[in-house]
């Protein structure tokens, strides 16, 4: 099973595609944003230090990211999806030295659509499942259909933080896209297609076989 990197502006559907690949093909999903939120929740030293960046919608400085992902990444990992990492060139170089990646899949999406999707996103505070009011997939009781807990707006899904996250994507993460392009390992998929259609496209491009 190959290791994959998922790239794209927030709201481009990386989490949804990671979920489908995990569910249907048994990939491991490493979501860096969730790891960071977990540190904040547990009020660890790192969690306390990164809080301000996360709330504002700025990227967390590389040194924190390296200390969190450094111990996880190694060159015999297989079938891992990196979701939300790398987001800076330094992080891409860090990754390249530690583990092989078959390709980076870039979900291309307009800023305007990303903003719209993020401001309509609701997240289960318990299991982290994402929902979107635009897709009418939120039930009237505003509860998670997987675990029944209340859905909430994410702390950084407000317009100020959304704008800063989009700016960070253009300034810091766009060069990462070029990084993978230069290595002939970039796949670009328009993120406006339906999630299931995008999933099938990924399966076809990577030639994934259903697990027995
Ligand atoms: P996400 O859950 O992927 O939308 O990420 C939420 C927030 O976590 C981002 O806005 C950043 O503040 C932080 N973050 C996530 N991944 C990274 C990363 N690779 N480098 C720096 N900050 C990150």
CSV table of C-alpha atoms and ligand atoms in Angstrom, one decimal:
chain,number,residue,atom,x,y,z
A,1,UNK,CA,0.0,0.0,0.0
A,2,UNK,CA,1.4,3.4,-1.0
A,3,UNK,CA,1.9,6.4,1.3
A,4,UNK,CA,-0.1,9.4,0.1
A,5,UNK,CA,-0.1,13.1,0.8
A,6,UNK,CA,-3.3,15.0,0.5
A,7,UNK,CA,-3.0,18.7,-0.4
A,8,UNK,CA,-5.5,21.5,-0.8
A,9,UNK,CA,-7.0,24.5,0.6
A,10,UNK,CA,-9.1,24.0,3.8
A,11,UNK,CA,-12.6,22.9,2.7
A,12,UNK,CA,-11.3,21.1,-0.4
A,13,UNK,CA,-12.4,17.7,0.9
A,14,UNK,CA,-9.1,16.1,2.0
A,15,UNK,CA,-10.7,14.7,5.2
A,16,UNK,CA,-13.6,13.2,3.2
A,17,UNK,CA,-11.3,11.5,0.8
A,18,UNK,CA,-9.0,10.2,3.6
A,19,UNK,CA,-12.1,8.8,5.3
A,20,UNK,CA,-13.2,7.0,2.1
A,21,UNK,CA,-9.7,5.6,1.4
A,22,UNK,CA,-9.5,4.4,5.0
A,23,UNK,CA,-13.0,2.9,5.0
A,24,UNK,CA,-12.7,1.1,1.6
A,25,UNK,CA,-8.9,0.3,1.4
A,26,UNK,CA,-7.7,0.2,4.9
A,27,UNK,CA,-5.3,3.2,4.8
A,28,UNK,CA,-4.2,4.8,8.1
A,29,UNK,CA,-5.3,8.4,8.3
A,30,UNK,CA,-2.9,10.8,9.9
A,31,UNK,CA,-4.6,14.2,10.3
A,32,UNK,CA,-2.2,16.8,11.6
A,33,UNK,CA,-4.9,19.3,12.4
A,34,UNK,CA,-6.6,16.8,14.7
A,35,UNK,CA,-3.3,15.9,16.4
A,36,UNK,CA,-2.8,19.6,17.1
A,37,UNK,CA,-6.4,20.1,18.4
A,38,UNK,CA,-5.9,17.0,20.6
A,39,UNK,CA,-2.7,18.7,22.1
A,40,UNK,CA,-4.8,21.8,22.8
A,41,UNK,CA,-7.6,19.8,24.4
A,42,UNK,CA,-5.1,18.0,26.7
A,43,UNK,CA,-3.5,21.3,27.5
A,44,UNK,CA,0.0,19.9,27.0
A,45,UNK,CA,3.0,22.3,26.7
A,46,UNK,CA,2.8,22.2,22.9
A,47,UNK,CA,-1.0,22.5,23.1
A,48,UNK,CA,-0.7,25.7,25.1
A,49,UNK,CA,2.0,27.2,22.9
A,50,UNK,CA,0.1,26.6,19.6
A,51,UNK,CA,-3.4,27.7,20.8
A,52,UNK,CA,-3.0,31.3,19.6
A,53,UNK,CA,-1.9,30.3,16.1
A,54,UNK,CA,-4.7,27.8,15.7
A,55,UNK,CA,-7.4,30.2,16.9
A,56,UNK,CA,-6.2,32.9,14.5
A,57,UNK,CA,-5.9,30.6,11.6
A,58,UNK,CA,-2.2,30.9,11.2
A,59,UNK,CA,0.1,28.0,10.5
A,60,UNK,CA,1.7,26.5,13.7
A,61,UNK,CA,5.5,27.1,13.5
A,62,UNK,CA,7.5,24.1,12.0
A,63,UNK,CA,9.3,23.3,15.2
A,64,UNK,CA,6.1,22.2,16.9
A,65,UNK,CA,5.0,20.2,13.8
A,66,UNK,CA,8.4,18.4,13.7
A,67,UNK,CA,8.3,17.5,17.3
A,68,UNK,CA,4.8,16.0,16.9
A,69,UNK,CA,5.2,14.2,13.6
A,70,UNK,CA,9.0,13.4,13.8
A,71,UNK,CA,8.5,10.4,16.1
A,72,UNK,CA,5.6,9.0,13.9
A,73,UNK,CA,7.3,9.2,10.4
A,74,UNK,CA,9.7,6.5,9.5
A,75,UNK,CA,10.8,4.8,6.3
A,76,UNK,CA,9.0,1.5,6.7
A,77,UNK,CA,5.5,3.0,7.1
A,78,UNK,CA,3.1,1.7,4.5
A,79,UNK,CA,-0.5,2.8,3.5
A,80,UNK,CA,-0.5,6.1,5.4
A,81,UNK,CA,-2.4,9.1,4.3
A,82,UNK,CA,-0.8,12.4,5.4
A,83,UNK,CA,-3.7,14.9,5.6
A,84,UNK,CA,-2.6,18.5,6.4
A,85,UNK,CA,1.1,17.8,6.2
A,86,UNK,CA,3.4,19.0,4.7
A,87,UNK,CA,2.1,22.6,4.5
A,88,UNK,CA,5.4,24.4,4.2
A,89,UNK,CA,8.5,23.7,2.1
A,90,UNK,CA,10.5,23.0,5.2
A,91,UNK,CA,8.0,20.3,6.2
A,92,UNK,CA,8.1,18.8,2.7
A,93,UNK,CA,11.9,18.5,3.0
A,94,UNK,CA,11.5,17.0,6.5
A,95,UNK,CA,9.1,14.4,5.1
A,96,UNK,CA,11.3,13.5,2.1
A,97,UNK,CA,14.2,12.6,4.4
A,98,UNK,CA,12.0,10.3,6.6
A,99,UNK,CA,9.6,8.3,4.5
A,100,UNK,CA,8.8,7.4,0.9
A,101,UNK,CA,5.6,9.0,-0.6
A,102,UNK,CA,4.1,7.6,-3.8
A,103,UNK,CA,2.3,10.8,-4.7
A,104,UNK,CA,0.7,14.0,-3.5
A,105,UNK,CA,-3.0,14.5,-4.5
A,106,UNK,CA,-3.9,18.1,-4.8
A,107,UNK,CA,-7.6,19.0,-4.6
A,108,UNK,CA,-7.9,22.2,-6.5
A,109,UNK,CA,-10.6,24.6,-5.3
A,110,UNK,CA,-11.5,28.2,-5.8
A,111,UNK,CA,-11.0,30.5,-2.6
A,112,UNK,CA,-14.6,31.6,-2.9
A,113,UNK,CA,-16.0,28.1,-2.8
A,114,UNK,CA,-13.7,27.1,0.0
A,115,UNK,CA,-14.9,30.1,2.1
A,116,UNK,CA,-18.5,29.1,1.5
A,117,UNK,CA,-17.9,25.5,2.4
A,118,UNK,CA,-16.0,26.3,5.6
A,119,UNK,CA,-18.6,28.7,6.9
A,120,UNK,CA,-21.3,26.1,6.4
A,121,UNK,CA,-19.2,23.3,8.0
A,122,UNK,CA,-20.3,21.7,11.2
A,123,UNK,CA,-18.1,19.2,13.2
A,124,UNK,CA,-19.0,16.6,15.8
A,125,UNK,CA,-17.1,17.5,18.9
A,126,UNK,CA,-16.9,13.8,19.8
A,127,UNK,CA,-15.9,11.8,16.7
A,128,UNK,CA,-14.8,14.8,14.5
A,129,UNK,CA,-17.1,13.8,11.6
A,130,UNK,CA,-17.6,16.7,9.3
A,131,UNK,CA,-21.0,17.8,8.0
A,132,UNK,CA,-22.1,20.6,5.6
A,133,UNK,CA,-25.2,22.6,5.8
A,134,UNK,CA,-25.0,23.3,2.0
A,135,UNK,CA,-25.2,19.6,1.3
A,136,UNK,CA,-28.3,19.2,3.6
A,137,UNK,CA,-26.6,16.4,5.5
A,138,UNK,CA,-27.3,17.9,8.9
A,139,UNK,CA,-30.3,16.5,10.6
A,140,UNK,CA,-32.9,18.9,12.2
A,141,UNK,CA,-31.7,17.9,15.7
A,142,UNK,CA,-28.2,19.2,14.8
A,143,UNK,CA,-26.7,15.9,16.1
A,144,UNK,CA,-24.0,13.6,14.6
A,145,UNK,CA,-25.6,10.7,12.7
A,146,UNK,CA,-22.6,8.5,13.7
A,147,UNK,CA,-22.4,9.0,17.4
A,148,UNK,CA,-25.4,11.3,18.4
A,149,UNK,CA,-23.3,14.1,19.9
A,150,UNK,CA,-24.0,17.8,19.1
A,151,UNK,CA,-22.5,19.4,16.0
A,152,UNK,CA,-20.7,22.7,16.3
A,153,UNK,CA,-19.0,25.3,14.2
A,154,UNK,CA,-15.2,24.8,14.4
A,155,UNK,CA,-13.3,27.4,16.4
A,156,UNK,CA,-11.4,28.5,13.3
A,157,UNK,CA,-14.3,28.4,10.9
A,158,UNK,CA,-15.1,32.1,11.4
A,159,UNK,CA,-14.5,34.6,8.5
A,160,UNK,CA,-11.3,36.2,10.0
A,161,UNK,CA,-9.6,32.9,10.6
A,162,UNK,CA,-10.8,31.5,7.3
A,163,UNK,CA,-9.2,34.4,5.4
A,164,UNK,CA,-5.9,33.9,7.2
A,165,UNK,CA,-5.9,30.1,6.5
A,166,UNK,CA,-6.6,30.8,2.9
A,167,UNK,CA,-3.7,33.3,2.8
A,168,UNK,CA,-1.4,30.8,4.5
A,169,UNK,CA,-2.3,28.2,1.9
A,170,UNK,CA,-1.3,30.6,-1.0
A,171,UNK,CA,1.9,31.8,0.7
A,172,UNK,CA,3.2,28.7,2.4
A,173,UNK,CA,1.5,25.6,0.8
A,174,UNK,CA,1.5,26.5,-2.9
A,175,UNK,CA,5.3,26.0,-3.0
A,176,UNK,CA,4.7,22.5,-1.6
A,177,UNK,CA,2.5,21.8,-4.6
A,178,UNK,CA,5.4,22.8,-6.9
A,179,UNK,CA,7.8,20.6,-4.8
A,180,UNK,CA,5.8,17.5,-5.7
A,181,UNK,CA,5.3,18.6,-9.3
A,182,UNK,CA,9.1,19.0,-9.6
A,183,UNK,CA,9.4,15.4,-8.5
A,184,UNK,CA,6.8,14.2,-11.0
A,185,UNK,CA,4.6,13.0,-8.1
A,186,UNK,CA,1.7,15.4,-8.2
A,187,UNK,CA,-1.9,14.4,-9.1
A,188,UNK,CA,-4.3,17.3,-9.4
A,189,UNK,CA,-8.1,16.7,-9.1
A,190,UNK,CA,-10.8,19.4,-9.3
A,191,UNK,CA,-12.4,19.4,-5.8
A,192,UNK,CA,-15.8,20.6,-7.2
A,193,UNK,CA,-16.7,17.0,-8.3
A,194,UNK,CA,-18.8,14.8,-6.0
A,195,UNK,CA,-16.9,13.1,-3.2
A,196,UNK,CA,-17.7,9.6,-4.5
A,197,UNK,CA,-16.6,10.5,-8.0
A,198,UNK,CA,-13.3,11.9,-6.7
A,199,UNK,CA,-12.8,8.8,-4.7
A,200,UNK,CA,-13.3,6.6,-7.8
A,201,UNK,CA,-10.8,8.8,-9.7
A,202,UNK,CA,-8.2,8.3,-7.0
A,203,UNK,CA,-8.8,4.6,-6.9
A,204,UNK,CA,-8.4,4.4,-10.7
A,205,UNK,CA,-5.3,6.6,-10.9
A,206,UNK,CA,-3.5,4.7,-8.1
A,207,UNK,CA,-4.7,1.3,-9.4
A,208,UNK,CA,-5.8,0.4,-5.9
A,209,UNK,CA,-7.1,-3.2,-5.4
A,210,UNK,CA,-10.0,-3.9,-2.9
A,211,UNK,CA,-8.6,-5.6,0.2
A,212,UNK,CA,-9.6,-9.3,0.4
B,1,LIG,P1,-6.9,21.6,9.6
B,1,LIG,O1,-7.6,20.8,10.6
B,1,LIG,O2,-6.1,20.8,8.6
B,1,LIG,O3,-7.8,22.6,8.9
B,1,LIG,O4,-5.8,22.5,10.4
B,1,LIG,C1,-6.2,23.4,11.4
B,1,LIG,C2,-5.1,24.3,11.8
B,1,LIG,O5,-4.0,23.5,12.4
B,1,LIG,C3,-4.5,25.1,10.7
B,1,LIG,O6,-5.2,26.3,10.5
B,1,LIG,C4,-3.1,25.4,11.4
B,1,LIG,O7,-3.2,26.4,12.4
B,1,LIG,C5,-2.8,24.1,12.1
B,1,LIG,N1,-2.1,23.2,11.2
B,1,LIG,C6,-2.5,22.0,10.7
B,1,LIG,N2,-1.6,21.4,10.0
B,1,LIG,C7,-0.5,22.2,10.0
B,1,LIG,C8,0.8,22.1,9.5
B,1,LIG,N3,1.2,21.0,8.7
B,1,LIG,N4,1.7,23.1,9.7
B,1,LIG,C9,1.3,24.1,10.5
B,1,LIG,N5,0.1,24.3,11.0
B,1,LIG,C10,-0.8,23.3,10.8
